[in-house]
Amino acid sequence: MADDTESEIGDATEITDESFLKEFNSTVEIQNDEVVSQLSENIDTQSLQEVEKTQDGSETEEDWSYLEDMIANGLSQLGRSADGTMQVFLSLTLNNFDLIDISILKNYKHLQTIILSNNKLTDLSVLGCMESLVKLDVSHNEVTTLLDFQPPKNLVEVNFCHNVIEELPDLSQHRRLVTLILDYNNIEEIKGLSSCYCLKKLSLAHNRIQRISGLTNLPLTHLNLSHNNIRKIENLETLKYLKEINLEGNQIIDIAEIRYIRELRLLRKLNFQRNPIQEMSDYRLSILFRLQMLTFLDGTPVTPNEKVHATNMFNPPRDVIAARDHMVHVVRSLMQPAKVFDSTLTSMATPYPMLVLTGPSGGGKRYLAKKLCQEFPDYFGLGVSTTTRPQRRKEDDGIDYFFTTQAEFEKDVMEGKFIETAQCGGYLYGITREAIESVARKGLACTVHMAFE
């Protein structure tokens, strides 16, 4: 019995020892595996970081080296620096390189012309160190603020078209600007230019401008506001040096707005293409009559014949009016039944069937005509004129004038009853065929008086 118990205890002890050893060995193996894995991870991380540092360093060096090579290829126009102490390159062109950072340009302080179009630039602060900069082109980039760097003293020409500028800042520090191009941005208001006393060319095409403002007394010669949302031509009357205005693709409707540019004596080119104003009747002639100094309208040369036609249509000279009226009277009279007129049957007694007295208004024509008829009643008879003006005191109807209404006067014109008409002081005057015939039937020469046409 006792022997059996001792053998069982021994077997149990052996089992316990074996399981303990297995468990211990597995724990050690797990810990070893964890240590090894951690060590390997640390080694891999350190190696990766070292590799990345090495790669970053090499890439940066390569990038700077590549950029320096681009700059070297883009430099041109060798000349003297602004202070005249050294020979330097004056121009730099870096187009279509997708550049983001141009801080390396701080080492090129003597540049006078920089062209950085078609890149991805947003920061131009490095250009503030270039005191000699004259011309700057950063079109087709991602710039949001106009000239947000220390202003060079002599910056003259600036091109920021095709960027994302939404507002014009105060440009009072850039007083030497002559050309400012801001096409294809998101600008809604013209402002900040009041101190640009040298600005001659301003282009704000393809923006969101709704009103012309902020340009008072500027020395502009060329103004481009095409393809905006402008509805009125206004605030341009002080721009006395303007030679060219481009308002294509806006919403201008009223031709009366021309009054704001009518006194611009140097204006030669005007563009209203793709505006509602073009739909009005006789649009081109109307513009040319109001702006006779134009040489180009809507991109088309203005011919002398067009100017003459415009003047004859809207404010014809007196000789044109007289010729036009005469044509009307002749045509209308030919439409009446044909007959022989007494005034055309001359005789030895009355070889001259009519006496016409002409002169300026108030020259005494009517008085002289009456005096002739009174002094020589056997030779002259007074041909009484017809008028639409009101009858004055001491005037007798049928003796001084035949007084009639405008409607009746125009009706008689259409029926061919007049041989001559004229307009003076807003009233119509005319000599009828019957007024002459009534005198001719008496065997007298008809005496009439009329003002100069």
XYZ file of C-alpha atoms in Angstrom:
453
model
C 0.000 0.000 0.000
C 2.685 2.453 1.068
C 4.790 1.518 -1.929
C 1.943 2.194 -4.278
C 1.377 5.648 -2.782
C 5.041 6.597 -3.058
C 5.117 5.525 -6.699
C 2.074 7.631 -7.509
C 3.609 10.686 -5.835
C 6.806 10.167 -7.784
C 4.940 9.948 -11.071
C 3.058 13.138 -10.271
C 6.279 14.941 -9.420
C 7.842 13.874 -12.671
C 4.785 15.106 -14.647
C 4.810 18.429 -12.772
C 8.516 18.961 -13.466
C 8.121 18.160 -17.124
C 5.166 20.566 -17.571
C 7.011 23.299 -15.695
C 10.024 22.898 -17.908
C 7.884 23.040 -21.036
C 6.094 26.164 -19.813
C 9.363 27.837 -18.818
C 10.969 27.038 -22.113
C 7.987 28.410 -24.079
C 8.013 31.639 -22.003
C 11.684 32.138 -22.631
C 11.196 31.532 -26.312
C 8.349 34.094 -26.434
C 10.414 36.710 -24.632
C 13.356 36.039 -26.889
C 11.121 36.405 -29.922
C 9.764 39.746 -28.623
C 13.240 41.085 -27.921
C 14.461 39.974 -31.289
C 11.454 41.540 -33.026
C 11.869 44.808 -31.123
C 15.555 44.893 -31.938
C 14.875 44.203 -35.563
C 12.171 46.881 -35.642
C 14.528 49.409 -34.092
C 17.243 48.482 -36.502
C 14.847 48.697 -39.444
C 13.492 52.076 -38.251
C 16.933 53.513 -37.761
C 18.077 52.198 -41.091
C 14.952 53.539 -42.798
C 15.385 56.968 -41.221
C 19.001 57.066 -42.234
C 18.076 56.043 -45.731
C 15.303 58.652 -45.876
C 17.642 61.344 -44.577
C 20.158 60.368 -47.147
C 17.516 60.386 -49.887
C 16.012 63.701 -48.733
C 19.387 65.301 -48.611
C 20.300 64.042 -52.010
C 16.910 65.094 -53.480
C 17.185 68.585 -51.986
C 20.659 68.977 -53.294
C 19.533 67.681 -56.660
C 16.499 70.047 -56.683
C 18.597 73.093 -55.876
C 21.181 72.054 -58.403
C 18.462 71.562 -61.040
C 16.905 74.951 -60.211
C 20.287 76.641 -60.462
C 20.760 75.057 -63.869
C 17.327 76.358 -64.954
C 18.200 79.835 -63.730
C 21.526 79.697 -65.547
C 19.704 78.793 -68.771
C 17.067 81.484 -68.222
C 19.425 84.397 -67.634
C 19.928 86.848 -70.512
C 20.711 90.466 -71.441
C 24.128 91.028 -69.979
C 24.640 94.622 -68.905
C 25.620 96.932 -66.093
C 23.884 96.913 -62.732
C 21.736 99.864 -61.725
C 24.592 101.466 -59.798
C 26.956 100.855 -62.722
C 29.591 99.033 -60.684
C 29.444 95.545 -62.235
C 28.437 93.439 -65.200
C 25.305 91.380 -64.448
C 22.464 89.589 -66.194
C 19.392 91.810 -66.295
C 16.666 89.381 -67.444
C 15.405 86.024 -66.205
C 12.827 83.766 -67.841
C 11.497 80.666 -66.057
C 8.364 79.555 -67.909
C 6.450 76.268 -67.646
C 8.485 74.658 -64.855
C 5.679 74.189 -62.255
C 7.782 76.136 -59.749
C 6.469 76.479 -56.212
C 9.419 78.087 -54.407
C 11.626 80.831 -55.877
C 13.462 81.836 -52.697
C 16.746 81.080 -54.465
C 16.222 84.290 -56.458
C 17.295 86.332 -53.427
C 20.832 85.938 -54.752
C 19.913 87.746 -58.010
C 19.237 91.252 -56.734
C 20.236 93.033 -59.918
C 17.536 91.592 -62.179
C 15.413 94.138 -64.023
C 13.080 91.827 -65.958
C 11.580 88.630 -64.495
C 9.201 86.338 -66.377
C 7.754 83.507 -64.267
C 4.603 82.620 -66.186
C 2.931 79.196 -66.197
C 4.131 77.959 -62.805
C 2.435 77.289 -59.444
C 3.719 80.230 -57.430
C 1.828 81.663 -54.469
C 4.565 83.590 -52.626
C 6.504 86.396 -54.306
C 7.994 88.006 -51.199
C 11.531 87.262 -52.369
C 11.076 89.846 -55.141
C 11.060 92.599 -52.535
C 14.872 92.529 -52.442
C 15.161 93.440 -56.135
C 15.339 97.206 -56.066
C 16.116 97.419 -59.787
C 13.095 95.400 -60.966
C 11.315 97.121 -63.872
C 9.190 94.430 -65.549
C 7.427 91.503 -63.851
C 5.360 88.768 -65.486
C 3.803 86.152 -63.163
C 0.816 85.265 -65.331
C -0.724 81.801 -65.135
C 0.156 81.112 -61.501
C -1.765 80.762 -58.232
C -1.119 84.198 -56.720
C -3.920 85.515 -54.487
C -2.576 88.986 -53.614
C -1.304 91.651 -56.002
C 2.238 92.972 -55.387
C 2.422 91.776 -51.777
C 6.142 92.455 -51.438
C 8.395 95.407 -50.737
C 7.870 97.629 -53.767
C 10.851 98.125 -56.069
C 11.530 101.786 -56.809
C 11.177 101.572 -60.576
C 8.603 98.837 -61.227
C 6.907 99.909 -64.455
C 5.195 96.925 -66.093
C 3.269 94.198 -64.233
C 1.354 91.196 -65.590
C -0.723 89.158 -63.115
C -3.279 87.721 -65.538
C -4.655 84.201 -65.007
C -4.259 84.139 -61.224
C -6.775 84.017 -58.355
C -6.715 87.653 -57.187
C -10.045 88.774 -55.699
C -9.283 92.305 -54.527
C -7.138 95.217 -55.607
C -4.938 96.466 -52.733
C -3.755 100.025 -52.232
C -1.022 100.550 -54.829
C 0.032 103.997 -53.660
C 3.602 102.727 -53.128
C 3.824 101.668 -56.776
C 3.546 105.165 -58.220
C 5.752 104.479 -61.235
C 3.494 101.769 -62.664
C 2.790 102.370 -66.342
C 1.223 99.045 -67.378
C -0.971 96.861 -65.159
C -2.502 93.685 -66.629
C -4.949 91.763 -64.422
C -7.023 89.777 -66.905
C -8.717 86.524 -65.895
C -8.904 87.032 -62.127
C -11.846 87.347 -59.714
C -11.767 91.110 -59.119
C -15.136 92.747 -58.397
C -14.213 96.405 -57.798
C -11.694 98.860 -59.235
C -9.882 100.602 -56.393
C -6.456 101.394 -54.954
C -5.198 103.143 -58.114
C -5.735 106.799 -57.194
C -2.010 107.401 -56.560
C -0.759 105.677 -59.728
C 0.019 108.938 -61.486
C 2.004 107.253 -64.288
C -0.498 104.483 -65.133
C -1.273 104.522 -68.863
C -2.449 101.007 -69.660
C -4.930 99.136 -67.457
C -6.422 95.783 -68.425
C -9.073 94.090 -66.260
C -10.699 91.827 -68.831
C -12.566 88.688 -67.766
C -13.190 89.646 -64.144
C -16.387 90.304 -62.162
C -16.532 94.094 -62.298
C -20.034 95.593 -62.291
C -19.283 99.308 -62.154
C -16.621 101.630 -63.563
C -15.067 103.554 -60.674
C -11.775 104.469 -59.023
C -10.164 105.888 -62.182
C -10.659 109.624 -61.673
C -7.989 111.823 -63.272
C -5.630 108.949 -64.078
C -3.440 109.459 -67.192
C -4.790 106.317 -68.865
C -4.473 105.980 -72.627
C -5.683 102.356 -72.946
C -8.483 100.845 -70.850
C -9.661 97.253 -71.263
C -12.757 96.262 -69.253
C -14.059 93.641 -71.652
C -16.036 90.596 -70.537
C -17.256 91.866 -67.179
C -20.771 92.702 -65.937
C -20.739 96.452 -66.619
C -24.111 98.018 -67.470
C -23.233 101.733 -67.639
C -20.497 103.863 -69.151
C -19.718 106.193 -66.279
C -16.921 108.004 -64.423
C -14.728 108.226 -67.519
C -15.164 111.912 -68.330
C -11.970 112.896 -66.428
C -9.742 110.512 -68.404
C -8.810 113.123 -70.987
C -5.854 111.135 -72.371
C -7.831 108.014 -73.282
C -7.187 106.763 -76.805
C -8.723 103.288 -76.639
C -11.623 101.780 -74.668
C -12.585 98.113 -74.880
C -15.989 97.270 -73.356
C -16.682 94.132 -75.360
C -18.865 91.449 -73.781
C -20.637 93.573 -71.147
C -24.293 94.564 -70.602
C -24.360 98.139 -71.937
C -27.838 99.030 -73.223
C -28.429 102.809 -73.341
C -26.736 104.890 -76.038
C -27.244 107.958 -73.844
C -24.275 106.723 -71.769
C -22.052 107.967 -74.595
C -22.181 111.388 -72.939
C -19.534 110.233 -70.439
C -16.941 109.811 -73.200
C -18.142 112.396 -75.710
C -15.627 115.014 -74.575
C -12.604 112.683 -74.754
C -10.973 114.386 -77.739
C -8.119 111.875 -78.055
C -10.369 108.807 -78.181
C -9.790 106.863 -81.390
C -10.801 103.234 -80.736
C -14.008 102.023 -79.111
C -15.297 98.458 -78.851
C -18.929 97.648 -77.967
C -19.046 94.182 -79.503
C -21.346 91.646 -77.816
C -23.319 94.306 -75.931
C -27.125 94.764 -76.132
C -26.565 98.295 -77.464
C -25.590 96.792 -80.823
C -29.179 95.687 -81.397
C -30.548 99.247 -81.682
C -31.500 100.632 -85.066
C -28.713 102.477 -86.918
C -26.379 101.656 -84.020
C -23.093 102.243 -85.841
C -24.149 105.541 -87.432
C -25.527 106.749 -84.109
C -22.184 106.149 -82.394
C -20.214 107.754 -85.213
C -22.448 110.842 -85.169
C -21.885 111.294 -81.418
C -18.168 110.398 -81.491
C -16.872 111.780 -84.761
C -13.214 111.547 -83.639
C -13.277 107.712 -83.793
C -11.100 105.888 -86.326
C -12.062 102.348 -85.212
C -15.422 101.134 -83.947
C -15.889 97.507 -82.869
C -12.585 96.575 -84.457
C -13.559 97.938 -87.883
C -12.007 101.061 -89.450
C -14.308 104.071 -89.748
C -14.541 105.414 -93.301
C -15.139 109.075 -94.289
C -18.334 108.027 -96.081
C -19.703 106.577 -92.841
C -19.088 109.847 -91.012
C -20.817 111.841 -93.760
C -23.740 109.423 -93.776
C -24.047 109.650 -89.980
C -24.064 113.462 -90.071
C -26.600 113.602 -92.886
C -28.867 111.203 -91.001
C -28.870 112.822 -87.555
C -27.895 116.456 -88.150
C -27.855 117.189 -91.873
C -26.504 120.565 -93.073
C -28.979 123.010 -94.537
C -28.022 122.355 -98.131
C -28.702 118.648 -97.609
C -32.069 119.455 -96.017
C -32.939 121.769 -98.894
C -31.955 119.168 -101.481
C -33.930 116.499 -99.661
C -37.003 118.717 -99.380
C -36.743 119.687 -103.033
C -36.676 116.028 -104.051
C -39.782 115.401 -101.973
C -41.669 118.329 -103.480
C -40.710 117.434 -107.049
C -41.707 113.805 -106.624
C -44.988 114.701 -104.911
C -45.885 117.315 -107.532
C -45.247 114.827 -110.332
C -47.833 112.578 -108.733
C -50.513 115.277 -109.242
C -52.544 115.700 -112.460
C -50.530 117.461 -115.166
C -51.518 120.981 -116.190
C -50.079 124.221 -117.529
C -49.275 126.803 -114.876
C -49.784 130.494 -115.394
C -46.425 131.215 -113.787
C -44.667 129.403 -116.618
C -46.327 131.446 -119.402
C -43.979 134.397 -119.689
C -44.658 137.492 -121.807
C -42.900 140.705 -122.769
C -44.706 142.433 -119.924
C -43.632 139.899 -117.304
C -40.401 138.251 -118.528
C -39.451 137.238 -114.991
C -42.376 135.460 -113.299
C -40.792 135.438 -109.812
C -38.619 137.587 -107.563
C -37.021 135.755 -104.638
C -35.552 137.704 -101.698
C -33.295 135.676 -99.412
C -31.220 136.536 -96.351
C -30.713 135.770 -92.676
C -33.576 135.832 -90.249
C -34.476 139.374 -89.191
C -32.782 140.961 -92.214
C -35.885 142.782 -93.477
C -36.821 140.478 -96.363
C -40.539 140.621 -95.764
C -40.509 144.405 -95.315
C -38.638 144.862 -98.602
C -41.011 142.517 -100.445
C -44.032 144.443 -99.221
C -42.392 147.774 -100.083
C -41.697 146.618 -103.655
C -45.282 145.484 -104.119
C -46.551 148.830 -102.771
C -44.176 150.994 -104.832
C -44.549 148.997 -108.076
C -48.015 147.430 -107.961
C -48.104 147.081 -111.729
C -45.094 144.781 -111.723
C -44.952 142.864 -108.457
C -47.408 140.925 -106.355
C -46.680 139.410 -102.949
C -46.584 135.629 -102.680
C -47.905 134.861 -99.209
C -46.097 132.072 -97.312
C -47.692 129.397 -95.150
C -46.503 128.740 -91.603
C -47.294 126.664 -88.539
C -46.170 129.297 -86.016
C -48.805 131.129 -83.944
C -50.264 134.349 -85.350
C -48.762 137.488 -83.836
C -50.407 140.785 -83.046
C -50.998 143.080 -86.055
C -50.661 140.097 -88.416
C -53.490 139.260 -90.785
C -54.148 135.724 -92.011
C -53.847 135.584 -95.794
C -51.924 138.875 -95.990
C -48.846 138.366 -93.810
C -48.995 134.568 -93.702
C -51.394 131.728 -94.176
C -51.512 130.270 -90.657
C -52.147 126.528 -90.386
C -51.512 123.522 -88.148
C -48.551 121.186 -88.466
C -50.792 118.255 -89.370
C -52.411 120.258 -92.186
C -49.020 121.517 -93.345
C -47.599 117.973 -93.559
C -50.745 116.803 -95.365
C -50.255 119.504 -98.022
C -46.597 118.451 -98.415
C -47.629 114.870 -99.094
C -50.159 116.122 -101.672
C -47.443 118.035 -103.532
C -48.873 121.532 -102.914
C -45.572 123.114 -101.817
C -42.612 124.060 -103.996
C -40.384 125.000 -101.017
C -40.418 124.343 -97.277
C -38.068 125.173 -94.398
C -37.890 124.845 -90.638
C -36.955 127.785 -88.416
C -37.323 128.163 -84.671
C -39.164 124.867 -84.469
C -41.887 125.964 -86.910
C -42.477 125.086 -90.571
C -42.590 127.622 -93.383
C -43.340 127.109 -97.060
C -44.470 128.560 -100.399
C -47.388 126.786 -102.041
C -47.845 126.450 -105.775
C -51.213 128.202 -105.459
C -49.635 131.279 -103.794
C -47.455 131.770 -106.877
C -50.235 130.968 -109.369
C -52.656 133.443 -107.795
C -50.187 136.280 -108.454
C -49.273 135.017 -111.930
C -52.938 135.012 -112.982
C -52.921 138.777 -112.373
C -50.029 139.176 -114.798
C -47.612 140.121 -112.031
C -44.229 138.752 -110.947
C -44.608 136.868 -107.687
C -42.348 138.278 -104.963
C -41.431 135.848 -102.177
C -39.002 136.010 -99.246
C -37.230 133.087 -97.579
C -34.359 132.493 -95.164
C -31.026 130.836 -96.016
C -30.974 127.054 -95.795
